[in-house]
Structure formats: structure tokens, C-alpha cells
CSV table of C-alpha atoms and ligand atoms in Angstrom, one decimal:
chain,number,residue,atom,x,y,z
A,1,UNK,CA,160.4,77.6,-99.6
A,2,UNK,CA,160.7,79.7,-96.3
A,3,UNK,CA,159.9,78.4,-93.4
A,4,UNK,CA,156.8,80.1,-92.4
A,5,UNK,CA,154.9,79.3,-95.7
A,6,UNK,CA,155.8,75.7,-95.6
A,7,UNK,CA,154.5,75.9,-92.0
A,8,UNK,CA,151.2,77.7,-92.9
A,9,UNK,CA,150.9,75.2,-96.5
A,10,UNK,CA,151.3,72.5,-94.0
A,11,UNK,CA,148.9,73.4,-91.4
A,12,UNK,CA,146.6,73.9,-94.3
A,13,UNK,CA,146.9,70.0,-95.4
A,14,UNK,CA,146.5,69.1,-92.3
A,15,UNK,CA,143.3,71.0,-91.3
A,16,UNK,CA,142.0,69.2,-94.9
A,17,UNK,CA,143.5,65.8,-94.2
A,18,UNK,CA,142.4,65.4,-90.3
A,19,UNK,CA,139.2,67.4,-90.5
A,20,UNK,CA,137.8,67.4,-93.8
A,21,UNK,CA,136.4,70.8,-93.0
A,22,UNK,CA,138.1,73.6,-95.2
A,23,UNK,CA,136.4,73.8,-98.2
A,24,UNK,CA,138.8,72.8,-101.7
A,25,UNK,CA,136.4,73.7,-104.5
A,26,UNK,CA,137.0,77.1,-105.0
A,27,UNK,CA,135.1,78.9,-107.7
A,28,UNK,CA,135.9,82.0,-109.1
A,29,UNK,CA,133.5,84.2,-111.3
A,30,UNK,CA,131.8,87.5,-111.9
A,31,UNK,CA,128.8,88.7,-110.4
A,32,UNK,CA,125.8,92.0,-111.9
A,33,UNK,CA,126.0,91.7,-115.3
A,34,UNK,CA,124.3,93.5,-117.9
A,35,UNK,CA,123.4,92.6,-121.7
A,36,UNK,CA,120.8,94.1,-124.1
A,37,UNK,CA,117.9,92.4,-122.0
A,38,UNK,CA,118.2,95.7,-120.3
A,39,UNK,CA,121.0,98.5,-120.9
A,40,UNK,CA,124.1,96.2,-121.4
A,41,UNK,CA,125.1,96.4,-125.0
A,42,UNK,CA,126.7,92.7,-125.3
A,43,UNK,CA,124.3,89.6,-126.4
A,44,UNK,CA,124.1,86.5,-123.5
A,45,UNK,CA,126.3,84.3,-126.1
A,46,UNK,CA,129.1,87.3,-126.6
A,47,UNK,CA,129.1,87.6,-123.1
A,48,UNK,CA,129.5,84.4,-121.8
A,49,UNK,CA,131.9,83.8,-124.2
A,50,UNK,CA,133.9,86.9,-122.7
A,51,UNK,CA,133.8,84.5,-119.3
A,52,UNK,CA,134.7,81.4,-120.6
A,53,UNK,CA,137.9,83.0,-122.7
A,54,UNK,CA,139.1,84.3,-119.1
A,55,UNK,CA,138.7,80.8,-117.3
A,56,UNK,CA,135.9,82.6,-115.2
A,57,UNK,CA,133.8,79.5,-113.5
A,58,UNK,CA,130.5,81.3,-113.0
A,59,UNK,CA,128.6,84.6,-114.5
A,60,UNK,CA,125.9,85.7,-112.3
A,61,UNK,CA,123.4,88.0,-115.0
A,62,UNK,CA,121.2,91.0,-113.5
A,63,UNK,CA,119.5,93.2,-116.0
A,64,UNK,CA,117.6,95.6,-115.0
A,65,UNK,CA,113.8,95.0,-113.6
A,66,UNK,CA,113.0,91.4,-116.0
A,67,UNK,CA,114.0,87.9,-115.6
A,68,UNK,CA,113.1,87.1,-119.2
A,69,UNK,CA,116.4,85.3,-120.2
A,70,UNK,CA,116.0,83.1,-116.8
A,71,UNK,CA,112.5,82.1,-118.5
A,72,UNK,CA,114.1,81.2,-121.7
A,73,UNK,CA,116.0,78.9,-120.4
A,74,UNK,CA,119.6,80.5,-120.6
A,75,UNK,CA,121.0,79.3,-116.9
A,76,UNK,CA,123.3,76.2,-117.0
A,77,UNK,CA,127.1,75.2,-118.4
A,78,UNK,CA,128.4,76.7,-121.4
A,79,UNK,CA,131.5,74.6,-121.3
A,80,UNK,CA,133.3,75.3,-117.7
A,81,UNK,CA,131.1,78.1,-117.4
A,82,UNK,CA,128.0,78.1,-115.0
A,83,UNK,CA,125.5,80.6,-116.1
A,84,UNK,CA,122.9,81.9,-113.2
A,85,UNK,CA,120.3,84.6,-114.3
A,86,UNK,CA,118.3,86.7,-111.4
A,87,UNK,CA,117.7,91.0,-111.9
A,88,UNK,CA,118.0,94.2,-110.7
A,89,UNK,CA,115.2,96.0,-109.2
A,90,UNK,CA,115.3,99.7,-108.2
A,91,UNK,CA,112.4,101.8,-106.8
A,92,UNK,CA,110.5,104.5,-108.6
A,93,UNK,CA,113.1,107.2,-107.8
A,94,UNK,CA,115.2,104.9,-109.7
A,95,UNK,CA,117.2,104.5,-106.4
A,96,UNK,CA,117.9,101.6,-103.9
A,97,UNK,CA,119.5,99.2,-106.5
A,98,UNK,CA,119.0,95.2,-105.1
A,99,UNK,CA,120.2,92.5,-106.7
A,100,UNK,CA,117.5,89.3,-106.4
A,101,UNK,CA,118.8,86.2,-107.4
A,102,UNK,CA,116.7,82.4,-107.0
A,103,UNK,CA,113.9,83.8,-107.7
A,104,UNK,CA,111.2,82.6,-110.7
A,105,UNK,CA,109.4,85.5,-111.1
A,106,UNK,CA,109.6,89.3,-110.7
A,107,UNK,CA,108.0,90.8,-107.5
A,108,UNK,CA,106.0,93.9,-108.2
A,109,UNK,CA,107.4,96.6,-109.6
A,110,UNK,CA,107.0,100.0,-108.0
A,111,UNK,CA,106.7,99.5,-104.4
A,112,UNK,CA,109.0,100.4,-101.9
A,113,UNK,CA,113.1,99.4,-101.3
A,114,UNK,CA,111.7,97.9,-97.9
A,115,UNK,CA,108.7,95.8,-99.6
A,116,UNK,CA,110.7,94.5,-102.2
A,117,UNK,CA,113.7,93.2,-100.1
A,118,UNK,CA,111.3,91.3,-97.9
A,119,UNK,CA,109.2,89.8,-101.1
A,120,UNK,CA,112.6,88.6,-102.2
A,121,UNK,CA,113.6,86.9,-99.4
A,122,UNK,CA,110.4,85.5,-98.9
A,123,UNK,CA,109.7,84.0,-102.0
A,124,UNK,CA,112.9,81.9,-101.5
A,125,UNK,CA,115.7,84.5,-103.4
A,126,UNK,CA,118.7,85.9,-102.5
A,127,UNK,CA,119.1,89.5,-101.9
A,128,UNK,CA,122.0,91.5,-102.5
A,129,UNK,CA,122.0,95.5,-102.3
A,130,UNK,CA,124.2,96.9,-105.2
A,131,UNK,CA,126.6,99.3,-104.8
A,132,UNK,CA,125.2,101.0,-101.3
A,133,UNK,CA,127.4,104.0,-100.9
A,134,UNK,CA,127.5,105.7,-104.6
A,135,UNK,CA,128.5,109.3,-103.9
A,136,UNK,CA,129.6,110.6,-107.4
A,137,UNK,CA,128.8,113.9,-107.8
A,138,UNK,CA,130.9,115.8,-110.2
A,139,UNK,CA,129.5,115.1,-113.5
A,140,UNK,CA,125.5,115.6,-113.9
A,141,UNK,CA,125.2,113.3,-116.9
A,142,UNK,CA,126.0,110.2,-114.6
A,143,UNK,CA,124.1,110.6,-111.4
A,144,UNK,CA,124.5,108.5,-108.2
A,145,UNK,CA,122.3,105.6,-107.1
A,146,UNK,CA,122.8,104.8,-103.5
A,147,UNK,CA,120.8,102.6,-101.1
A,148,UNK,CA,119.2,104.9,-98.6
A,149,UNK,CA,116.5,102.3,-97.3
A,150,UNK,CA,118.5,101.2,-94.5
A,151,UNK,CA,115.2,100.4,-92.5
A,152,UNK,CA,115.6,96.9,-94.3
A,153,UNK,CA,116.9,93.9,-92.2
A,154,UNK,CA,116.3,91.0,-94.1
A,155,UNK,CA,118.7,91.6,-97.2
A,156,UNK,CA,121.4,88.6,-97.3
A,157,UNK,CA,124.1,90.7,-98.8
A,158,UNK,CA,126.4,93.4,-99.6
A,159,UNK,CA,128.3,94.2,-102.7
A,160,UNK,CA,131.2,95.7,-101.0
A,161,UNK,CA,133.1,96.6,-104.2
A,162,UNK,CA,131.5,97.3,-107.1
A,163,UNK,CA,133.9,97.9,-110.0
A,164,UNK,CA,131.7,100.7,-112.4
A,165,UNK,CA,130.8,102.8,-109.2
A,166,UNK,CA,134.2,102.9,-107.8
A,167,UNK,CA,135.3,104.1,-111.4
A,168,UNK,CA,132.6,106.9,-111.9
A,169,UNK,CA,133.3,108.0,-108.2
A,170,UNK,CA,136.7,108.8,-109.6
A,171,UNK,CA,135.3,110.2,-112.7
A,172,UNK,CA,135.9,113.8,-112.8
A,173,UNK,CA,135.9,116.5,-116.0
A,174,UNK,CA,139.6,116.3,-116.1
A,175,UNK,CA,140.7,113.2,-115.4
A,176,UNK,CA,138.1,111.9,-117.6
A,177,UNK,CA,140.5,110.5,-120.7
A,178,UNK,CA,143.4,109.2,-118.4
A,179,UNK,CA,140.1,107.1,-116.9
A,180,UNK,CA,138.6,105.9,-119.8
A,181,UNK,CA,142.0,104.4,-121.1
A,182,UNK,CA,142.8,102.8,-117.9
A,183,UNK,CA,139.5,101.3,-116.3
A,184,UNK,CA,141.1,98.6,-113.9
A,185,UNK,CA,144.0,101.2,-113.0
A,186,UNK,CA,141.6,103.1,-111.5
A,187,UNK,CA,140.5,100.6,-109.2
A,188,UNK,CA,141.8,101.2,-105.5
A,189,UNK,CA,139.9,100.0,-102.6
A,190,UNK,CA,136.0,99.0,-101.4
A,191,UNK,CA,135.1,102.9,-99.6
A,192,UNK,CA,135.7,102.7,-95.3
A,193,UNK,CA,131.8,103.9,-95.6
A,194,UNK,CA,131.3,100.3,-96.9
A,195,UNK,CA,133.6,98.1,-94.9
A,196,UNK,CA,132.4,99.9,-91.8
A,197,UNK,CA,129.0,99.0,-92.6
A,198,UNK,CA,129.5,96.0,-93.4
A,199,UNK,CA,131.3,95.1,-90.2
A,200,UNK,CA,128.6,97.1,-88.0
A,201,UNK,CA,125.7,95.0,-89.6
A,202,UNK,CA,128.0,91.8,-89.2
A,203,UNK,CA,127.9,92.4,-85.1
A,204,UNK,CA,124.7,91.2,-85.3
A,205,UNK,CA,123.8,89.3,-88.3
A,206,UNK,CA,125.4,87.7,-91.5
A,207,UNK,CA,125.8,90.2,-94.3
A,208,UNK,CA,127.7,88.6,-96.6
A,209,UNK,CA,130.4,90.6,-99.3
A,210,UNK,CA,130.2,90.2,-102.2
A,211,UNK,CA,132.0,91.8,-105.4
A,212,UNK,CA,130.7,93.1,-108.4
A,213,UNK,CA,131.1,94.2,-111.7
A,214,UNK,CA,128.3,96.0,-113.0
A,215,UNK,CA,129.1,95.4,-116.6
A,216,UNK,CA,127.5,97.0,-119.4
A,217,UNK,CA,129.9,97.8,-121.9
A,218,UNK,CA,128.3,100.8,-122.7
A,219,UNK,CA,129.4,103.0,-126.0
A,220,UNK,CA,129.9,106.4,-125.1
A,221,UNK,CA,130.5,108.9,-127.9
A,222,UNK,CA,133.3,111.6,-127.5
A,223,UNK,CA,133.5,113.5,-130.9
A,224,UNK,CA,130.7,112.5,-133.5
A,225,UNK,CA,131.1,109.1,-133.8
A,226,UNK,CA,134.4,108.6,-132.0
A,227,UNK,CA,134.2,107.4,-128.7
A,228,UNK,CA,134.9,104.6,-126.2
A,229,UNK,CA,133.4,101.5,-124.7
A,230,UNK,CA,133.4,101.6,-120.9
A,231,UNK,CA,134.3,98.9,-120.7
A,232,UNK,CA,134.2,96.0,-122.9
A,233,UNK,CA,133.1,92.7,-120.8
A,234,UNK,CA,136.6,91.3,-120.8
A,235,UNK,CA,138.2,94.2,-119.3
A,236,UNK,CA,135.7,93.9,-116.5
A,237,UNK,CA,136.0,90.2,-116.4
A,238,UNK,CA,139.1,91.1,-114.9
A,239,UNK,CA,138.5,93.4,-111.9
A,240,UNK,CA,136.4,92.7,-109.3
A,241,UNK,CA,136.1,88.9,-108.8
A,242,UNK,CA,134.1,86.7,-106.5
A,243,UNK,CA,135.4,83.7,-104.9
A,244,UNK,CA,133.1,81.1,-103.5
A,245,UNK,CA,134.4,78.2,-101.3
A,246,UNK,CA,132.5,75.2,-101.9
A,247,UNK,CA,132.7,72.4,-99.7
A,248,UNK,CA,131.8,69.3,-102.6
A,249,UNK,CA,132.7,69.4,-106.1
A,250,UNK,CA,130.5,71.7,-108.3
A,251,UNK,CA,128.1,68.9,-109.6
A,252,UNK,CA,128.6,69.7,-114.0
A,253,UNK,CA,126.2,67.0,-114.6
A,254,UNK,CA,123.1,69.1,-113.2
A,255,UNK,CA,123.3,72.4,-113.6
A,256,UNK,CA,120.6,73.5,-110.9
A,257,UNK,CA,122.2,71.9,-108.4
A,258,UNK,CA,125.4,73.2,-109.6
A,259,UNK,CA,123.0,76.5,-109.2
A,260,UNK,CA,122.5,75.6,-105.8
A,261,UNK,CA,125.5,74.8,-104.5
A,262,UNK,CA,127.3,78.1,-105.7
A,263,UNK,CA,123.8,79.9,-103.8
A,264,UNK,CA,124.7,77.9,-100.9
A,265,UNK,CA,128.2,79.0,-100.6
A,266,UNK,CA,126.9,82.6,-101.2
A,267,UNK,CA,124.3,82.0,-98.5
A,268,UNK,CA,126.8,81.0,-96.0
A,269,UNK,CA,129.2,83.8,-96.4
A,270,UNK,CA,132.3,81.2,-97.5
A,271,UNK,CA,133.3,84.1,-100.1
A,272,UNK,CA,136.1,86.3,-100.6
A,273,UNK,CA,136.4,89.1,-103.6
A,274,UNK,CA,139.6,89.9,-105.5
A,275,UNK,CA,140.7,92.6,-107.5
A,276,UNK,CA,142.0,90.3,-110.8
A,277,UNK,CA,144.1,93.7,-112.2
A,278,UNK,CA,146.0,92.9,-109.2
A,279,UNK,CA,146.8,89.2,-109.7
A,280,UNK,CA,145.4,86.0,-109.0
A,281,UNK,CA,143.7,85.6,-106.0
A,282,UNK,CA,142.7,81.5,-106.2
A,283,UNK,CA,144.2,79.3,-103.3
A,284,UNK,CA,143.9,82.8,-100.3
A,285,UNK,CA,142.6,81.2,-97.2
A,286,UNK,CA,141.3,82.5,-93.9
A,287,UNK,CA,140.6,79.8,-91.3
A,288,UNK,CA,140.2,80.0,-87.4
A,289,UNK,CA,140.7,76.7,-85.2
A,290,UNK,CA,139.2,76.4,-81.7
A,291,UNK,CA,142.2,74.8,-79.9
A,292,UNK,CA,140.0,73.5,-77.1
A,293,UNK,CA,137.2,71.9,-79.1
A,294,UNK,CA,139.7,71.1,-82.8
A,295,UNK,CA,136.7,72.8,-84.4
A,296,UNK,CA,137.6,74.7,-87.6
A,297,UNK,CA,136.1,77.6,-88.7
A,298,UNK,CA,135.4,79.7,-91.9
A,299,UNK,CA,134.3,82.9,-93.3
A,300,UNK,CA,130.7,83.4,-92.9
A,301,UNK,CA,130.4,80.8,-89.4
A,302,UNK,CA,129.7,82.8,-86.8
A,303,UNK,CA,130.6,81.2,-83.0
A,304,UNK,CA,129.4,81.7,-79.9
A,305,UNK,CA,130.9,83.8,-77.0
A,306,UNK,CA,133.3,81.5,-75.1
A,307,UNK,CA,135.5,80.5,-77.5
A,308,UNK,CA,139.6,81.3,-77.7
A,309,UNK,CA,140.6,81.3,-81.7
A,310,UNK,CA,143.7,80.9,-83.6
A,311,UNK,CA,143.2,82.7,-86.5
A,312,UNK,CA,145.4,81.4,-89.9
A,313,UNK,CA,145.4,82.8,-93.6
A,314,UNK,CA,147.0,82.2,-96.7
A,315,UNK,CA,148.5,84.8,-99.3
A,316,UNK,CA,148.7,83.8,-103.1
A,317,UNK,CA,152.2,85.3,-102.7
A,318,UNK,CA,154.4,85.5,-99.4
A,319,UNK,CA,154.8,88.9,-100.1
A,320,UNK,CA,151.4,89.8,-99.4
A,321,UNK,CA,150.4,92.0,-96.5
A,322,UNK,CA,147.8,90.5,-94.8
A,323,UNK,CA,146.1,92.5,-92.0
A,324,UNK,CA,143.2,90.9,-89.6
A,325,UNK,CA,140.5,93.6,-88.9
A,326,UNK,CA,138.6,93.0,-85.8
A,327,UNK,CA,135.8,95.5,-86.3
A,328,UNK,CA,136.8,97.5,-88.8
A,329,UNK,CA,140.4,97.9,-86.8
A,330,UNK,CA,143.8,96.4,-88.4
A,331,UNK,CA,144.8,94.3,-85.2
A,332,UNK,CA,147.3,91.8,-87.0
A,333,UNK,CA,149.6,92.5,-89.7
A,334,UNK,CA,151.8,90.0,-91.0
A,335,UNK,CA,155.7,90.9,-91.1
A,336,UNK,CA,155.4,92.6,-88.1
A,337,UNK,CA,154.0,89.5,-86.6
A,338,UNK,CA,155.0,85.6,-87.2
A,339,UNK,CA,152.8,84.1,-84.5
A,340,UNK,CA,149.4,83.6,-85.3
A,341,UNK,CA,147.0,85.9,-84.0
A,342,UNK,CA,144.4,85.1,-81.2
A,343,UNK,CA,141.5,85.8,-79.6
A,344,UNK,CA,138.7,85.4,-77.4
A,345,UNK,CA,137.0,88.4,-77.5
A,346,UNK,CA,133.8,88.8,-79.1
A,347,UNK,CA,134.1,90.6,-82.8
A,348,UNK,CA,133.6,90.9,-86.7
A,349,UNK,CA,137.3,89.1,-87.9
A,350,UNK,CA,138.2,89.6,-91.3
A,351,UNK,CA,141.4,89.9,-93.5
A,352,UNK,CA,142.6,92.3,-96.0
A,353,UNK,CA,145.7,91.7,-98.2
A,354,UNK,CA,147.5,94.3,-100.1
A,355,UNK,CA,149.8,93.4,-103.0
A,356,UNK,CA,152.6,96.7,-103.0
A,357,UNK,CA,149.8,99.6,-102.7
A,358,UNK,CA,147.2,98.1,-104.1
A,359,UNK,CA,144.0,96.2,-102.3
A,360,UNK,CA,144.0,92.8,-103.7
A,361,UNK,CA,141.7,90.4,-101.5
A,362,UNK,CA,138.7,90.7,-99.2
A,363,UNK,CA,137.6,87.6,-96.7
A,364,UNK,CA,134.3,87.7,-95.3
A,365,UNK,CA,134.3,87.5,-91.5
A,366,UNK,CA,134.4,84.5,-88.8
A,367,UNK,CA,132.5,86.6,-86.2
A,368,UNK,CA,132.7,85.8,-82.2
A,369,UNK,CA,129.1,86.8,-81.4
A,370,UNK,CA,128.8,88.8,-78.3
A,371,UNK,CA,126.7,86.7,-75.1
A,372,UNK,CA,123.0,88.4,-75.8
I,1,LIG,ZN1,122.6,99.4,-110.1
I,2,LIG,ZN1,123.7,97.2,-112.3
């Protein structure tokens, strides 16, 4: 093993060992998913199924506008599996798409984006705002569905890379047939519209990333009764993944605290999304340590003004390129640098990996919060 990943898997067991702080329970699942209780075409058992088959830990259901499989009584284990139901709600434009999840009941339907992020957060849920930045434009059957309600502060979240948009952005007339044959091929990156967002609202509050998959498994007819399935719910199963860093083990005996616990990791940011096509993601890292104090931070804590970091992150592989953004601006990379990168200065940190061209893994940030 070279010597700089036995130094960083070391440093690792003994941030574990000596603090107890860095989380070991990572779970890895899917998140905005679709079945017939709204436009999906795949049944709760079929789909969940789909999950287990592909070792995913947790399937986070959104159909559109109801929460009437959370009412029958269809969260909890299936095997490994840890089902969580919530819904998607749109406004009457059909526009501003927000995922609500923790929530027993629907708000009401057809008020605005702004009204029904704040009745989600207060009755207790977790808000996440789907796919903000759609743009596609080039074929009129599948229009775009943005947020545009950016007058909202209260959301929690932001799904920063949501497999089906990023496909049908690329969808055009030509290319159409090469797409529908390779789905996860297709896949390259979260947009800079996004990640710049995301790190703007990050100077001042926690937005946390998350990923998504937006499955449907829609049937789309290409001559008579020819046609495709984009995409079935195991090729989606493995895209866009979300990885949640929990700090005790997921509690299987009670499955709404098992509920909780994933929520609570959501909650606190201690996430990172991977893109599966591109490999296996479980065991990346992204730590910072507080030299002066021994405090250890993760993604999603947030420190005050004052402090001077070391910032440390492990690849799946060694040949990973792993880049620290400070807001929004690459200012590590590593091979170009072996000493850990540091810093006082107030900022949005976050790390992106690459695996050959492709974008592989997503941290949230460990934010230095500017002195008000
Ligand atoms: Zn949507
Ligand atoms: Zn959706």
C-alpha cells in the first residue's frame, strides 16, 4: 500500500479510535421515487425488490401530490431494506417541484411554492426542492419544471443531481436512440448553475445535497407498440446514489427510529451523493480537524470564524482526483498536492472526486461561517 493512503487510512482509525466522532454507519440508498400511486409504472413490492436486489439500504418514495402508501402502512424493513414514503408537491403551473418527507399528512394543494415550503417545515417535514435548474428545451413533448420560487428560505435541501433531468437535458431529436440505450452513460456532472447555488445559499445557511433519481420507469412507445422503458428501476438504482453518515448503528429492530435516524443524518448535512455507473462510492470521507481545539468536523457542521482547519478526505480508489472547492473554486487538488490542505478563512468547503473524466462523488460542505 503506498505510503500516503496508509497515512490517510491511519489517520482515519485514529480520528475513530481517539475521538469517536467520525461517523461508521454509512448508508447507501436512493432517493424520489415513483410507482403507480402517481405516474411511476412499477408496484411498491416490484420496486423495492429492485432495491433490495442491488444491496441499496434505503428507498426514499415521492409520488406525486398523495401520501396514500405512507397511510397504508408501507414504511419499514423489507429485509435490509428501509422503506421511507413522503411526496412530491408542485404548484398549479405544475412548476416548483418540492420533495416533503416526515410529514403525516398533505398540506393543501394549490397554494403557492412559498406557502407550501413553509407548511412543510412547519408541520415537522423535511423539505427538499427537486431538480431546481431544469432547462431542457429541445423537445416540446417533455417540458422543463424548474424551481423559480427562490423567495423561499426555509427549505432544508437541495437535490443537486437529479439523474432523469440531467438525462432529458441531454435529450435532443438526434441523439435521442444513442440516449435511450445508454441512460447512466449519459450521466456527467451536477450543472455549475447548481453547485453555485448551492454553495451561495451555504454562506449563510445549511442547504443540504442531496441526490436523486426521479424514477418512473416510464414506457415510451417508438413505432406502434415497440418502444422503450426509460428506465427500468434497476438501471436507475444505479446512478445517482445518496450516502448518509450515521453516527449509531441503524436501529432494524424499530423501523421509525431507523426512519429517524436516516432523517437525522439528512437533517444535519452528513451526506455525500455518488454516481454508482461510475463505481462504488461506500468508505469516501471528508473530515476537517481543528489542530488547536482536537475538535473533528464533518460535512454539514458549520464552525465559527476563528478557527484554522486541516482538511482530510478519502478516495474509494487512490487514483481518484479529489479537488477541495472553497466557494465554488477548486483550491486543492490531490497529485498536485500531498500535504493536506488548510485554512482559516471563512468559506463553503466541499470535495469533488473524479474517477478518469467522469464525476463520481459529491461531499456536502464543512463551512467556516463568516464573524456576522
Ligand atoms: Zn419533479
Ligand atoms: Zn419526481
Amino acid at each position: 500500500m503506498p505510503l500516503a493512503r496508509w497515512w490517510v487510512d491511519w489517520r482515519l482509525k485514529r480520528f475513530i479510535e481517539t475521538r469517536n466522532m467520525i461517523p461508521l454507519y454509512e448508508k447507501v440508498g436512493a432517493i424520489h421515487i415513483h410507482t403507480v400511486f402517481s405516474d411511476g409504472s412499477g408496484h411498491y413490492r416490484e420496486v423495492i425488490q429492485a432495491g433490495q436486489e442491488l444491496g441499496l439500504e434505503f428507498l426514499l418514495f415521492s409520488d406525486h401530490r398523495t401520501l396514500t402508501p405512507k397511510r397504508q402502512g408501507r414504511e419499514g424493513f423489507y429485509g435490509e431494506t428501509l422503506v421511507g414514503i413522503g411526496y412530491e408537491i408542485n404548484d398549479q403551473a405544475n412548476q416548483n417541484h418540492l420533495l416533503a418527507f416526515e410529514l403525516e399528512e398533505e398540506v393543501e394543494w394549490g397554494i403557492p411554492p412559498i406557502e407550501y415550503v413553509h407548511r412543510v417545515v412547519n408541520k415537522g417535514g423535511f423539505a427538499v426542492i427537486a431538480h431546481p435548474d431544469e432547462r431542457r428545451n429541445s423537445l416540446p413533448e417533455f417540458p422543463p419544471y424548474p424551481w423559480t420560487a427562490w423567495e423561499t428560505e426555509e427549505f432544508h435541501a437541495l437535490e443537486i443531481w437529479n439523474q432523469l433531468s440531467e438525462w432529458m437535458e441531454r435529450l435532443t431529436r438526434w441523439n435521442k436512440f444513442w440516449m435511450y440505450l445508454n441512460p447512466r452513460r449519459s450521466l456527467v456532472a451536477p450543472t455549475p448553475w447548481t453547485l453555485e447555488l448551492w454553495d451561495r445559499l451555504n454562506l449563510k445557511r445549511r442547504v443540504v445535497g442531496t441526490g436523486g433519481v426521479d424514477a418512473h420507469a416510464h414506457f415510451y412507445p417508438l413505432f406502434s407498440n415497440v418502444g422503450v422503458t426509460i428506465f427500468p428501476y434497476k438501471v436507475q438504482f444505479r446512478s445517482i446514489l445518496t450516502h448518509l453518515l450515521l453516527t449509531e448503528p441503524l436501529q432494524t429492530a424499530d423501523p421509525k427510529g431507523a426512519l429517524k435516524q436516516l432523517f437525522t443524518a439528512l437533517r444535519a448535512g452528513r451526506v455525500f451523493i455518488s454516481n454508482r455507473f461510475v463505481g462504488e462510492a461506500r468508505g469516501f470521507r471528508f473530515w476537517a480537524e481543528d489542530f488547536s481545539s482536537g475538535a473533528v468536523y464533518l460535512p454539514g457542521d458549520r464552525v465559527p470564524q476563528g478557527v484554522d482547519l486541516q482538511f482530510h478526505l478519502k478516495t474509494p480508489q487512490e487514483d481518484d482526483t479529489a479537488v477541495i472547492m472553497m466557494d465554488s473554486q477548486p483550491v486543492w487538488k490531490r497529485r498536485e498536492s500531498a500535504i493536506p490542505y488548510r485554512s482559516a478563512q471563512p468559506g463553503v468547503y466541499r470535495v469533488e472526486v473524479h474517477r478518469g473524466r467522469r464525476a463520481f462523488i459529491y461531499s456536502n460542505p464543512i463551512v467556516i461561517e463568516a464573524a456576522p
